[in-house]
Coordinates of C-alpha atoms in Angstrom, one line a residue:
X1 CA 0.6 -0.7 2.3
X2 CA 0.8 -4.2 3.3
X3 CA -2.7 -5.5 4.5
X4 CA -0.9 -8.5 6.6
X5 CA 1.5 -8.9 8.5
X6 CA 4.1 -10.6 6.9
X7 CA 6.0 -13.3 9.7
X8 CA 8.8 -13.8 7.4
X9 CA 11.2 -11.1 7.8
X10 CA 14.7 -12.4 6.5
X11 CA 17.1 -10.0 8.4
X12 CA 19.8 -8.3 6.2
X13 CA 22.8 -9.0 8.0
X14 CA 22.2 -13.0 7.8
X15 CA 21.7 -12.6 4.4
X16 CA 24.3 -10.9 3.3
X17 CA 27.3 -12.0 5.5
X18 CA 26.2 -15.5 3.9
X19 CA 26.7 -14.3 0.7
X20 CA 23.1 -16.5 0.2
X21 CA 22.3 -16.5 -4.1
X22 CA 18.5 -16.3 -3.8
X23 CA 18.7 -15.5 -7.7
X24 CA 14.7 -16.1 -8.6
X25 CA 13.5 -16.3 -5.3
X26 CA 12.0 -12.6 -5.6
X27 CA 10.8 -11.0 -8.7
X28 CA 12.0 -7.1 -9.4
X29 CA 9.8 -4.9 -11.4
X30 CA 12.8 -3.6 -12.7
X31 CA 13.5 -3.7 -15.9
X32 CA 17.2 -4.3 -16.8
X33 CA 17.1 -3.6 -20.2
X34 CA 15.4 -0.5 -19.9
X35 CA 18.1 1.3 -18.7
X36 CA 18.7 3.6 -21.3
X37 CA 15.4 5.5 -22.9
X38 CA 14.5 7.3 -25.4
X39 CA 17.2 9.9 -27.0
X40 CA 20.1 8.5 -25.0
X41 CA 18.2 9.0 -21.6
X42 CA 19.4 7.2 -18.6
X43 CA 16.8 5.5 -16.6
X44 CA 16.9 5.3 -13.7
X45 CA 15.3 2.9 -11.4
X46 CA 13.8 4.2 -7.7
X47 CA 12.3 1.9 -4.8
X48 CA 10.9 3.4 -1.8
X49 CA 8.8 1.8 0.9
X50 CA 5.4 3.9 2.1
X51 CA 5.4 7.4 1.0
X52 CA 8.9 8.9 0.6
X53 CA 6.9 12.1 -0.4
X54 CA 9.3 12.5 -3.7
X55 CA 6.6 12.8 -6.3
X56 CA 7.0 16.6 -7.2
X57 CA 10.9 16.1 -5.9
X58 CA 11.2 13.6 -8.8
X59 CA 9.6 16.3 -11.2
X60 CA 12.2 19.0 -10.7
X61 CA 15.0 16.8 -10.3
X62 CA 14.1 15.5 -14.2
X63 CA 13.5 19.1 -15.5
X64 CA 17.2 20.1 -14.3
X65 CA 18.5 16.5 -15.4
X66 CA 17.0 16.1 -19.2
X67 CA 18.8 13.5 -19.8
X68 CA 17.8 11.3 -16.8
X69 CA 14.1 9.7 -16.5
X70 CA 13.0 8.3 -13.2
X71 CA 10.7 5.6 -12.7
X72 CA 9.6 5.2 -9.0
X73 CA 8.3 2.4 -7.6
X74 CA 6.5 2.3 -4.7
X75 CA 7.4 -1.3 -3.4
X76 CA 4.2 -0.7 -0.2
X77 CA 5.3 -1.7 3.4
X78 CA 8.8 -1.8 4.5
X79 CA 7.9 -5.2 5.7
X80 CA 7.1 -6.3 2.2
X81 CA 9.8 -4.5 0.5
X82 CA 12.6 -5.4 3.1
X83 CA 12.9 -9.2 2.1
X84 CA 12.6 -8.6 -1.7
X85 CA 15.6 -6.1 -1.4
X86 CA 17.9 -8.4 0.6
X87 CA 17.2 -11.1 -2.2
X88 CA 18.1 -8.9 -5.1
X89 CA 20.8 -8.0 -3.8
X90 CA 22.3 -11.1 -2.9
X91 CA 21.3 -12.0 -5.9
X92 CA 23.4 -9.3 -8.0
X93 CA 19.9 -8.2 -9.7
X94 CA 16.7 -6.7 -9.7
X95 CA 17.6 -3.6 -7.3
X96 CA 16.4 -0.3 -8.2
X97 CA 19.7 1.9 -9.0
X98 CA 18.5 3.6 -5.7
X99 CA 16.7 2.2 -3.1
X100 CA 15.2 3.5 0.8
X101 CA 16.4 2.0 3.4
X102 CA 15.0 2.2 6.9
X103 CA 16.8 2.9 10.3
X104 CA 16.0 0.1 11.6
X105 CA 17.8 -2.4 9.0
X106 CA 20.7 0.0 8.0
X107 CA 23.2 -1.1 10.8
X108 CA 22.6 -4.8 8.9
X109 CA 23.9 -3.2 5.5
X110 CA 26.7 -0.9 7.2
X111 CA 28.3 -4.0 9.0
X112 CA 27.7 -6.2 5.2
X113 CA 28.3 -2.8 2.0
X114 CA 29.6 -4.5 -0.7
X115 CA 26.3 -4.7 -2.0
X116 CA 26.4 -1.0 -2.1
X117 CA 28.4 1.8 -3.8
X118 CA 31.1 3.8 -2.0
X119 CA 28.9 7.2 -2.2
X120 CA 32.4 8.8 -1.0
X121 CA 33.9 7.8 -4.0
X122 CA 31.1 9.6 -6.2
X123 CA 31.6 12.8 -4.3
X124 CA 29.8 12.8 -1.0
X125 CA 32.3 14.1 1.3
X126 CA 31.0 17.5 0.3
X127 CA 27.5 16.6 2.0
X128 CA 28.9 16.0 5.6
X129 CA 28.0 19.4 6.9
X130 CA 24.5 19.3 5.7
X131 CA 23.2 16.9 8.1
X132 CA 23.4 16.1 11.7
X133 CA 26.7 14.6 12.7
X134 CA 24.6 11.4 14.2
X135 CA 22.6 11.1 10.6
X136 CA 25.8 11.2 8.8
X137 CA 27.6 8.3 10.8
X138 CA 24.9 5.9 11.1
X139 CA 25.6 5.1 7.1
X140 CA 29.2 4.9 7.6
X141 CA 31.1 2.1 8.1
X142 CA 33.2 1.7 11.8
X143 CA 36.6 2.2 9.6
X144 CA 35.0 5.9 8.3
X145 CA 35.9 4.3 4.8
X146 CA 32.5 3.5 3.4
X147 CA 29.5 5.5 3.2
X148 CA 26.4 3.3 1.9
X149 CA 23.3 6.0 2.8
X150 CA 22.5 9.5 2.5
X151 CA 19.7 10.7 5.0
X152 CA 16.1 11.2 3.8
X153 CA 13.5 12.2 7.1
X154 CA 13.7 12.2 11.1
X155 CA 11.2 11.1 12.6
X156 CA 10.4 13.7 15.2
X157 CA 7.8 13.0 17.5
X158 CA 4.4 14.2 18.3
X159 CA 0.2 12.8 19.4
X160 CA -1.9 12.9 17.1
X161 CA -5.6 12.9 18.3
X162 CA -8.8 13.0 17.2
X163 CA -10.4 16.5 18.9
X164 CA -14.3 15.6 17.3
X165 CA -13.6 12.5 19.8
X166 CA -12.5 14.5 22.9
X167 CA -15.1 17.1 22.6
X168 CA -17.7 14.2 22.8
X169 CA -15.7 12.6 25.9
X170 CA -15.7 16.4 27.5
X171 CA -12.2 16.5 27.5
X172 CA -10.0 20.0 26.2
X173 CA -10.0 20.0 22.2
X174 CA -7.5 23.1 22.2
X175 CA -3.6 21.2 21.0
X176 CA -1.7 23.6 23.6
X177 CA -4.0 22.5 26.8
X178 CA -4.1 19.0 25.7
X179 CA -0.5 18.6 25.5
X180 CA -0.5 20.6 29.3
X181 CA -2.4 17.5 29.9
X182 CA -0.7 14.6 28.6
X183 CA 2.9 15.8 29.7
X184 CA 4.0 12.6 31.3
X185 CA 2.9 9.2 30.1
X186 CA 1.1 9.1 33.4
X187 CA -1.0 12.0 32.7
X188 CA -1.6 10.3 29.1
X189 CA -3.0 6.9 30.7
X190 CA -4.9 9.1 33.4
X191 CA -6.6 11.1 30.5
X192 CA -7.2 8.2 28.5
X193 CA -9.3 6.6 32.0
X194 CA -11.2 9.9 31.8
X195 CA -12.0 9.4 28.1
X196 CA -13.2 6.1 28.8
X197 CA -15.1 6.9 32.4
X198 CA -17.2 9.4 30.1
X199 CA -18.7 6.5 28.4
X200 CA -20.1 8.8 25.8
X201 CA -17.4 7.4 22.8
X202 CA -17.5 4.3 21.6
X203 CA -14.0 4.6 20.7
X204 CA -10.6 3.2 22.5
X205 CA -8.1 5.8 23.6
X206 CA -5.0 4.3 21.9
X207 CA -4.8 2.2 18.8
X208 CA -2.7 -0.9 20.0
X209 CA -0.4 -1.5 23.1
X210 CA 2.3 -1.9 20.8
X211 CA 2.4 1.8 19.7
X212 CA 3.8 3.0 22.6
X213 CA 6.9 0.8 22.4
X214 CA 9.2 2.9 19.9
X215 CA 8.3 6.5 21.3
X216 CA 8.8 5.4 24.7
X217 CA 11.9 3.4 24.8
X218 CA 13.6 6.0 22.1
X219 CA 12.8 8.8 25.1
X220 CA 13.9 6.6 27.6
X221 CA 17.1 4.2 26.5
X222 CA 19.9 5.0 24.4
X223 CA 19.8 1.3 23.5
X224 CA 16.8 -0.8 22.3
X225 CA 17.3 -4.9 21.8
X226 CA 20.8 -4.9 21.4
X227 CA 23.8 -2.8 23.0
X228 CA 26.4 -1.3 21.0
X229 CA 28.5 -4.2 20.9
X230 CA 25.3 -5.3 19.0
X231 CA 24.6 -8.1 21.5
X232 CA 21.1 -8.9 22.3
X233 CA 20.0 -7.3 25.7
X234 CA 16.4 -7.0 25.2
X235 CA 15.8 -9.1 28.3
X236 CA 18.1 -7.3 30.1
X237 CA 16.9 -3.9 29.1
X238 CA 14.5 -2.6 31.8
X239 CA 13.1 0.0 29.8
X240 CA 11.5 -2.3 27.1
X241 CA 10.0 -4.3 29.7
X242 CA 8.4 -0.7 31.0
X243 CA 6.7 -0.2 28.1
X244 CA 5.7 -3.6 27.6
X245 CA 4.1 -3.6 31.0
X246 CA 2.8 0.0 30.1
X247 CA 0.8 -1.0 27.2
X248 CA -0.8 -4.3 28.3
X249 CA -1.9 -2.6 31.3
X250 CA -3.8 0.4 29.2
X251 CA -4.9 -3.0 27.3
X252 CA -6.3 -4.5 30.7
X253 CA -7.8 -1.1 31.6
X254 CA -10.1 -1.4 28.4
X255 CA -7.9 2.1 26.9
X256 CA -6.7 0.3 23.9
X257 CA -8.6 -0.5 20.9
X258 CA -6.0 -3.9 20.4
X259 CA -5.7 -3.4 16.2
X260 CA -2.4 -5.3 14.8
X261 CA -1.0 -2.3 13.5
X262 CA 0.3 -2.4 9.5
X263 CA -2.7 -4.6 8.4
X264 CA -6.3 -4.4 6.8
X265 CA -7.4 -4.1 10.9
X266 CA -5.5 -0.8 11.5
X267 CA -6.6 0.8 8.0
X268 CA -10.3 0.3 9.4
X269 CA -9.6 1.1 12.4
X270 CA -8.5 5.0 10.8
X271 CA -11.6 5.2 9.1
X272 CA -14.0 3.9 11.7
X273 CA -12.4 6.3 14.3
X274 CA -12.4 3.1 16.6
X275 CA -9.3 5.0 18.6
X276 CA -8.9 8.5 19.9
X277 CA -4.7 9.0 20.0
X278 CA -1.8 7.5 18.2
X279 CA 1.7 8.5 19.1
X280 CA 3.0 9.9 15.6
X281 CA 6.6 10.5 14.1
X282 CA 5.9 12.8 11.5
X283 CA 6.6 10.6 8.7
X284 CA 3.3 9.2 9.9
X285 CA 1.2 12.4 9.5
X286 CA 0.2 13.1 6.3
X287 CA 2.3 9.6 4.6
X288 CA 0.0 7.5 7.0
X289 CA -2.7 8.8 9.5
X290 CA -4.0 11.2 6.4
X291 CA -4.5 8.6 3.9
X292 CA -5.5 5.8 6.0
X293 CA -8.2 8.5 7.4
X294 CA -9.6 9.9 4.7
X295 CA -10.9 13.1 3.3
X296 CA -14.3 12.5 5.8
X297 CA -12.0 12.7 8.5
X298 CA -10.1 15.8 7.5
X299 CA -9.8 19.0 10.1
X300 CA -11.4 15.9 13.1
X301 CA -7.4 15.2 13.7
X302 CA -4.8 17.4 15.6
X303 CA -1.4 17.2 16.7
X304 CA -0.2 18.1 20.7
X305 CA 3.4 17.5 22.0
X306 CA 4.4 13.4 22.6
X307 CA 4.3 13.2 26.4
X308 CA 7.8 13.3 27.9
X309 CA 8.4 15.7 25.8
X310 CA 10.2 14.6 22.4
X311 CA 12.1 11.7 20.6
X312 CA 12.8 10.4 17.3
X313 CA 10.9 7.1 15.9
X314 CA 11.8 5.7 12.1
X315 CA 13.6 8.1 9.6
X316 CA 15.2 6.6 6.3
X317 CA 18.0 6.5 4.3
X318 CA 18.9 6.5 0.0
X319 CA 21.5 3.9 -1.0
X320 CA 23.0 3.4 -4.6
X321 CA 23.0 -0.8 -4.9
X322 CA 26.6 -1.9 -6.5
X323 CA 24.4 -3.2 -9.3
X324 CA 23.8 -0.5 -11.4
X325 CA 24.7 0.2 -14.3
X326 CA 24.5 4.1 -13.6
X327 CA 26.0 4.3 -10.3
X328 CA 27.1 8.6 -11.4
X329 CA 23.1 9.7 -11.9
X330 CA 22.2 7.4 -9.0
X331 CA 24.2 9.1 -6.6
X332 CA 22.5 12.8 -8.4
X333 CA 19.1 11.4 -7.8
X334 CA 20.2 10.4 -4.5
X335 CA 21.7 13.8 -3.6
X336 CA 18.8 15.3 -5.0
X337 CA 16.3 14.1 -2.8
X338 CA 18.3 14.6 0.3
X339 CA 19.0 18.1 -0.5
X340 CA 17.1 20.9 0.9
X341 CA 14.9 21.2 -2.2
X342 CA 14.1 17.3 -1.9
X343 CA 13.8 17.3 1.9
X344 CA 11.5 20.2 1.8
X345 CA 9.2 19.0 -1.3
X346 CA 9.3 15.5 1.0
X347 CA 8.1 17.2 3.9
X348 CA 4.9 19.0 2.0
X349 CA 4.1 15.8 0.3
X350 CA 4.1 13.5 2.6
X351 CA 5.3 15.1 6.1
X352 CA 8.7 13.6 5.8
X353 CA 10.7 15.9 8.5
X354 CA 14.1 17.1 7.2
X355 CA 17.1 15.5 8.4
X356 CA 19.5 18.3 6.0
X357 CA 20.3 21.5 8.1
X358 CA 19.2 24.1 6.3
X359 CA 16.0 22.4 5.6
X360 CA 14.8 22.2 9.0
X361 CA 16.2 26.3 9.4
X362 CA 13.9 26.7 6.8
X363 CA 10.7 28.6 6.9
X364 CA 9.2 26.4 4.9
X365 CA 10.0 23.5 7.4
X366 CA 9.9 25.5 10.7
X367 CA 6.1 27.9 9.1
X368 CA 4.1 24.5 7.3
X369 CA 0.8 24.4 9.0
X370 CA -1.1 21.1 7.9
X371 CA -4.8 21.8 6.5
X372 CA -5.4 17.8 7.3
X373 CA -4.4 18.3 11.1
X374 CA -6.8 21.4 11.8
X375 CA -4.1 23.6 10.7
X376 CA -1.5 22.2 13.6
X377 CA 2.0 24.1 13.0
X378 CA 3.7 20.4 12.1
X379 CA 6.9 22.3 11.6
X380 CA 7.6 23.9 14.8
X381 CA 5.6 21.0 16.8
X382 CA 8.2 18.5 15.2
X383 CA 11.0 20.6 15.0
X384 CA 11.0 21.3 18.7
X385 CA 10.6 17.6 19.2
X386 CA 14.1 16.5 18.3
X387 CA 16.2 19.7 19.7
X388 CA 17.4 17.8 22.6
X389 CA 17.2 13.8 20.9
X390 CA 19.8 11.6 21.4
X391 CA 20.2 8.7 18.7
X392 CA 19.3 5.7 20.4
X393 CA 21.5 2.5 19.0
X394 CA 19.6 -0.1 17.1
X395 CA 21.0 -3.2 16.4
X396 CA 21.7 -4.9 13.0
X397 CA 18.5 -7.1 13.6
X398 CA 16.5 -4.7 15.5
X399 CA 13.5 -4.6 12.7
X400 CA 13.4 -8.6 12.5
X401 CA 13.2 -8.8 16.4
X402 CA 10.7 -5.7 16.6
X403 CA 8.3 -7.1 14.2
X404 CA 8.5 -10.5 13.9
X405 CA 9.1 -11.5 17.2
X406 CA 8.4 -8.7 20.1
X407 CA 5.4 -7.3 18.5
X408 CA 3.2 -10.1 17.5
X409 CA 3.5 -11.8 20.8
X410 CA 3.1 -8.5 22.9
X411 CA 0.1 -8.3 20.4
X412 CA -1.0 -11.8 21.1
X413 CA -1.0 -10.9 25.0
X414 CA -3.1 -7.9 24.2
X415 CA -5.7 -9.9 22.8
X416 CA -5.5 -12.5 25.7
X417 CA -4.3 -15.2 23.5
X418 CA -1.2 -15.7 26.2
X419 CA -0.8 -13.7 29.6
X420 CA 1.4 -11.2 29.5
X421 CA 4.5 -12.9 31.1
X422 CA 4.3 -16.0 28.6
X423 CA 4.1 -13.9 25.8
X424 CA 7.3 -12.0 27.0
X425 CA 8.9 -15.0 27.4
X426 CA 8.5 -16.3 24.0
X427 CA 9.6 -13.0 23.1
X428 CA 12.7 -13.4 24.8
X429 CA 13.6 -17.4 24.0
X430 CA 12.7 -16.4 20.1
X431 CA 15.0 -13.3 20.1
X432 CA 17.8 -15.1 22.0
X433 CA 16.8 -17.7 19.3
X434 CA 17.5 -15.9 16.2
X435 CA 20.6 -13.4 17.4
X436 CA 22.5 -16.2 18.4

């Protein structure tokens, strides 16, 4: 994991469409002449961001593929791997022969894919019916010719709390009554004034304003920054200024603990249980909250339902980069891992929720109970949480405008660095700035 935030997110789409030769600008720990091993073995290259959860996957996948040895590289936070990628690939090397991309930065790759293989033309057109007809398309190209991605996770959502920290506050520790009482994100920032008004904890309610941003506007909105002409409307948007005034009124109100989220703050903040609740895909459960925690911390966290009632935040994809040499075992390694057998070995590893049918019909998927989360059934709490979702349209710069721009400055308001309607103006004059 990245322990700072990183301001220089290069978005894809730029890149790409400029056709920009960064050659040596980034260093891959790939290693080109490798790619054959020992015996004839193909190897093959794998770079994922966080925790993809394929460590066992990887395992089987060799024992029923002698003759194919993965390495995989964990390349840390998406924010650190993101840039790297787009340089390697512009650069024609240095891309693992298959790669994780994220939700937020695929639509940059769909509208740009000749830095990707054709997966239709290794055989993937047999694989439409194993995922969600919304999965499936985001990869493809508008034409239906191309298909860069196959689907990894969703990332159904849920709140995670901390019970030890409720019990002290005298609030309800029991996941089905707290959920009765966060139902609404009113009833949330009501509980959250109790929690406080006990003054027994010395811990905030909520990590950062800026974690309410994705669950709320992907509940509310089937847009986010841009429309689906991919023009930039997050000025326009009235949701995402709900949410912005949202959090830096919990900020205000003393119920956030104002951590910058994906740095050396937030990891301290886990294991000095300096907040009480965290709105949590499920990709964030045992990949993020569990590690980040602890083993002290162990059987103190529990999941309820997300108030409003469900949503989708993150979820990832596997591409095969035009560069390798082994573009056949790439796309087996690929179809591996987004399988049922990889979705579901994901999903005990790291909490990665199945986006492949049958996974999420399977009880394995629908019966997991996590140890880590007071023995909260994850599978049914997430699976109920994206019954009813509706894909929400993200742009082709939507992660360059969330993170570089929107966040830190809605973060900067947070800490009283700029009032809250200077810091969204910034926001907005930055984003119209770099979209134009």
């Amino acid at each position: 994991m990245s322990v700072m935030r990183r301001r220089l997110r290069i978005a894809a789409a730029a890149v790409l469409a400029a056709g920009v030769a960064l050659g040596s600008a980034g260093c891959s720990k790939k290693d080109d002449e490798g790619s054959t091993g020992e015996g004839g073995q193909v190897k093959l290259v794998l770079q994922t961001f966080q925790n993809f959860g394929y460590d066992q996957a990887i395992k089987d996948f060799e024992a029923a593929h002698p003759n194919i040895k993965v390495e995989h590289q964990k390349m840390g936070e998406l924010r650190d791997f993101q840039p790297k990628l787009v340089q390697w690939l512009a650069a024609g090397s240095g891309a693992g022969d298959v790669v994780g991309l994220e939700e937020g930065v695929l639509l940059g790759y769909v509208q740009n894919p000749d830095k990707f293989a054709n997966l239709l033309d290794l055989g993937a057109g047999e694989l439409k019916a194993n995922f969600p007809e919304w999965k499936w398309n985001n990869a493809m190209t508008p034409d239906g010719k191309k298909l860069i991605g196959l689907g990894t996770d969703v990332g159904g959502l849920a709140m995670c709390y901390r019970k030890d920290l409720f019990q002290q506050a005298g609030l309800p520790t029991d996941r089905d009554e707290v959920s009765k009482r966060m139902s609404t994100w009113q009833d949330y920032v009501a509980l959250g004034k109790q929690f406080k008004a006990s003054g027994k904890v010395k811990a905030a309610w909520l990590d950062s304003a800026t974690s309410l941003m994705q669950p709320y506007v992907m509940q509310n909105s089937e847009t986010f920054f841009f429309d689906k002409d991919n023009k930039f409307i997050g000025d326009t948007n009235p949701v995402i200024r709900q949410t912005w005034d949202l959090g830096l009124q919990m900020a205000k109100d003393g119920l956030t603990a104002k951590t910058q989220r994906w740095s050396a703050d937030w990891d301290g903040a886990f294991k000095n249980s300096a907040f009480a609740t965290l709105p949590c895909p499920a990709w964030m459960t045992e990949g993020v909250i569990a590690p980040k925690s602890g083993p002290a911390n162990s059987g103190k966290w529990d999941i309820a339902t997300i108030p409003g009632g469900g949503g989708n935040w993150g979820g990832s994809y596997l591409a095969v980069p035009a560069q390798t040499k082994h573009p056949k075992e790439a796309y087996e390694l690929a179809k591996y891992l987004t399988s049922k057998e990889g979705h579901l070995a994901a999903f005990k590893e790291a909490g990665a929720m199945p986006s492949d049918i049958a996974g999420l019909d399977d009880p394995a998927f629908k019966d997991k109970t996590s140890e880590y989360f007071s023995g909260a059934p994850t599978g049914k709490i997430f699976g109920e949480s994206v019954k009813n979702m509706k894909p929400v349209f993200l742009g082709a710069k939507h992660q360059q405008v969330w993170e570089t721009i929107f966040e830190p400055q809605m973060q900067a308001a947070e800490r009283g660095r700029l009032s809250s309607d200077a810091a969204w103006k910034k926001a907005v004059d930055e984003a119209k700035k770099a979209t134009s």
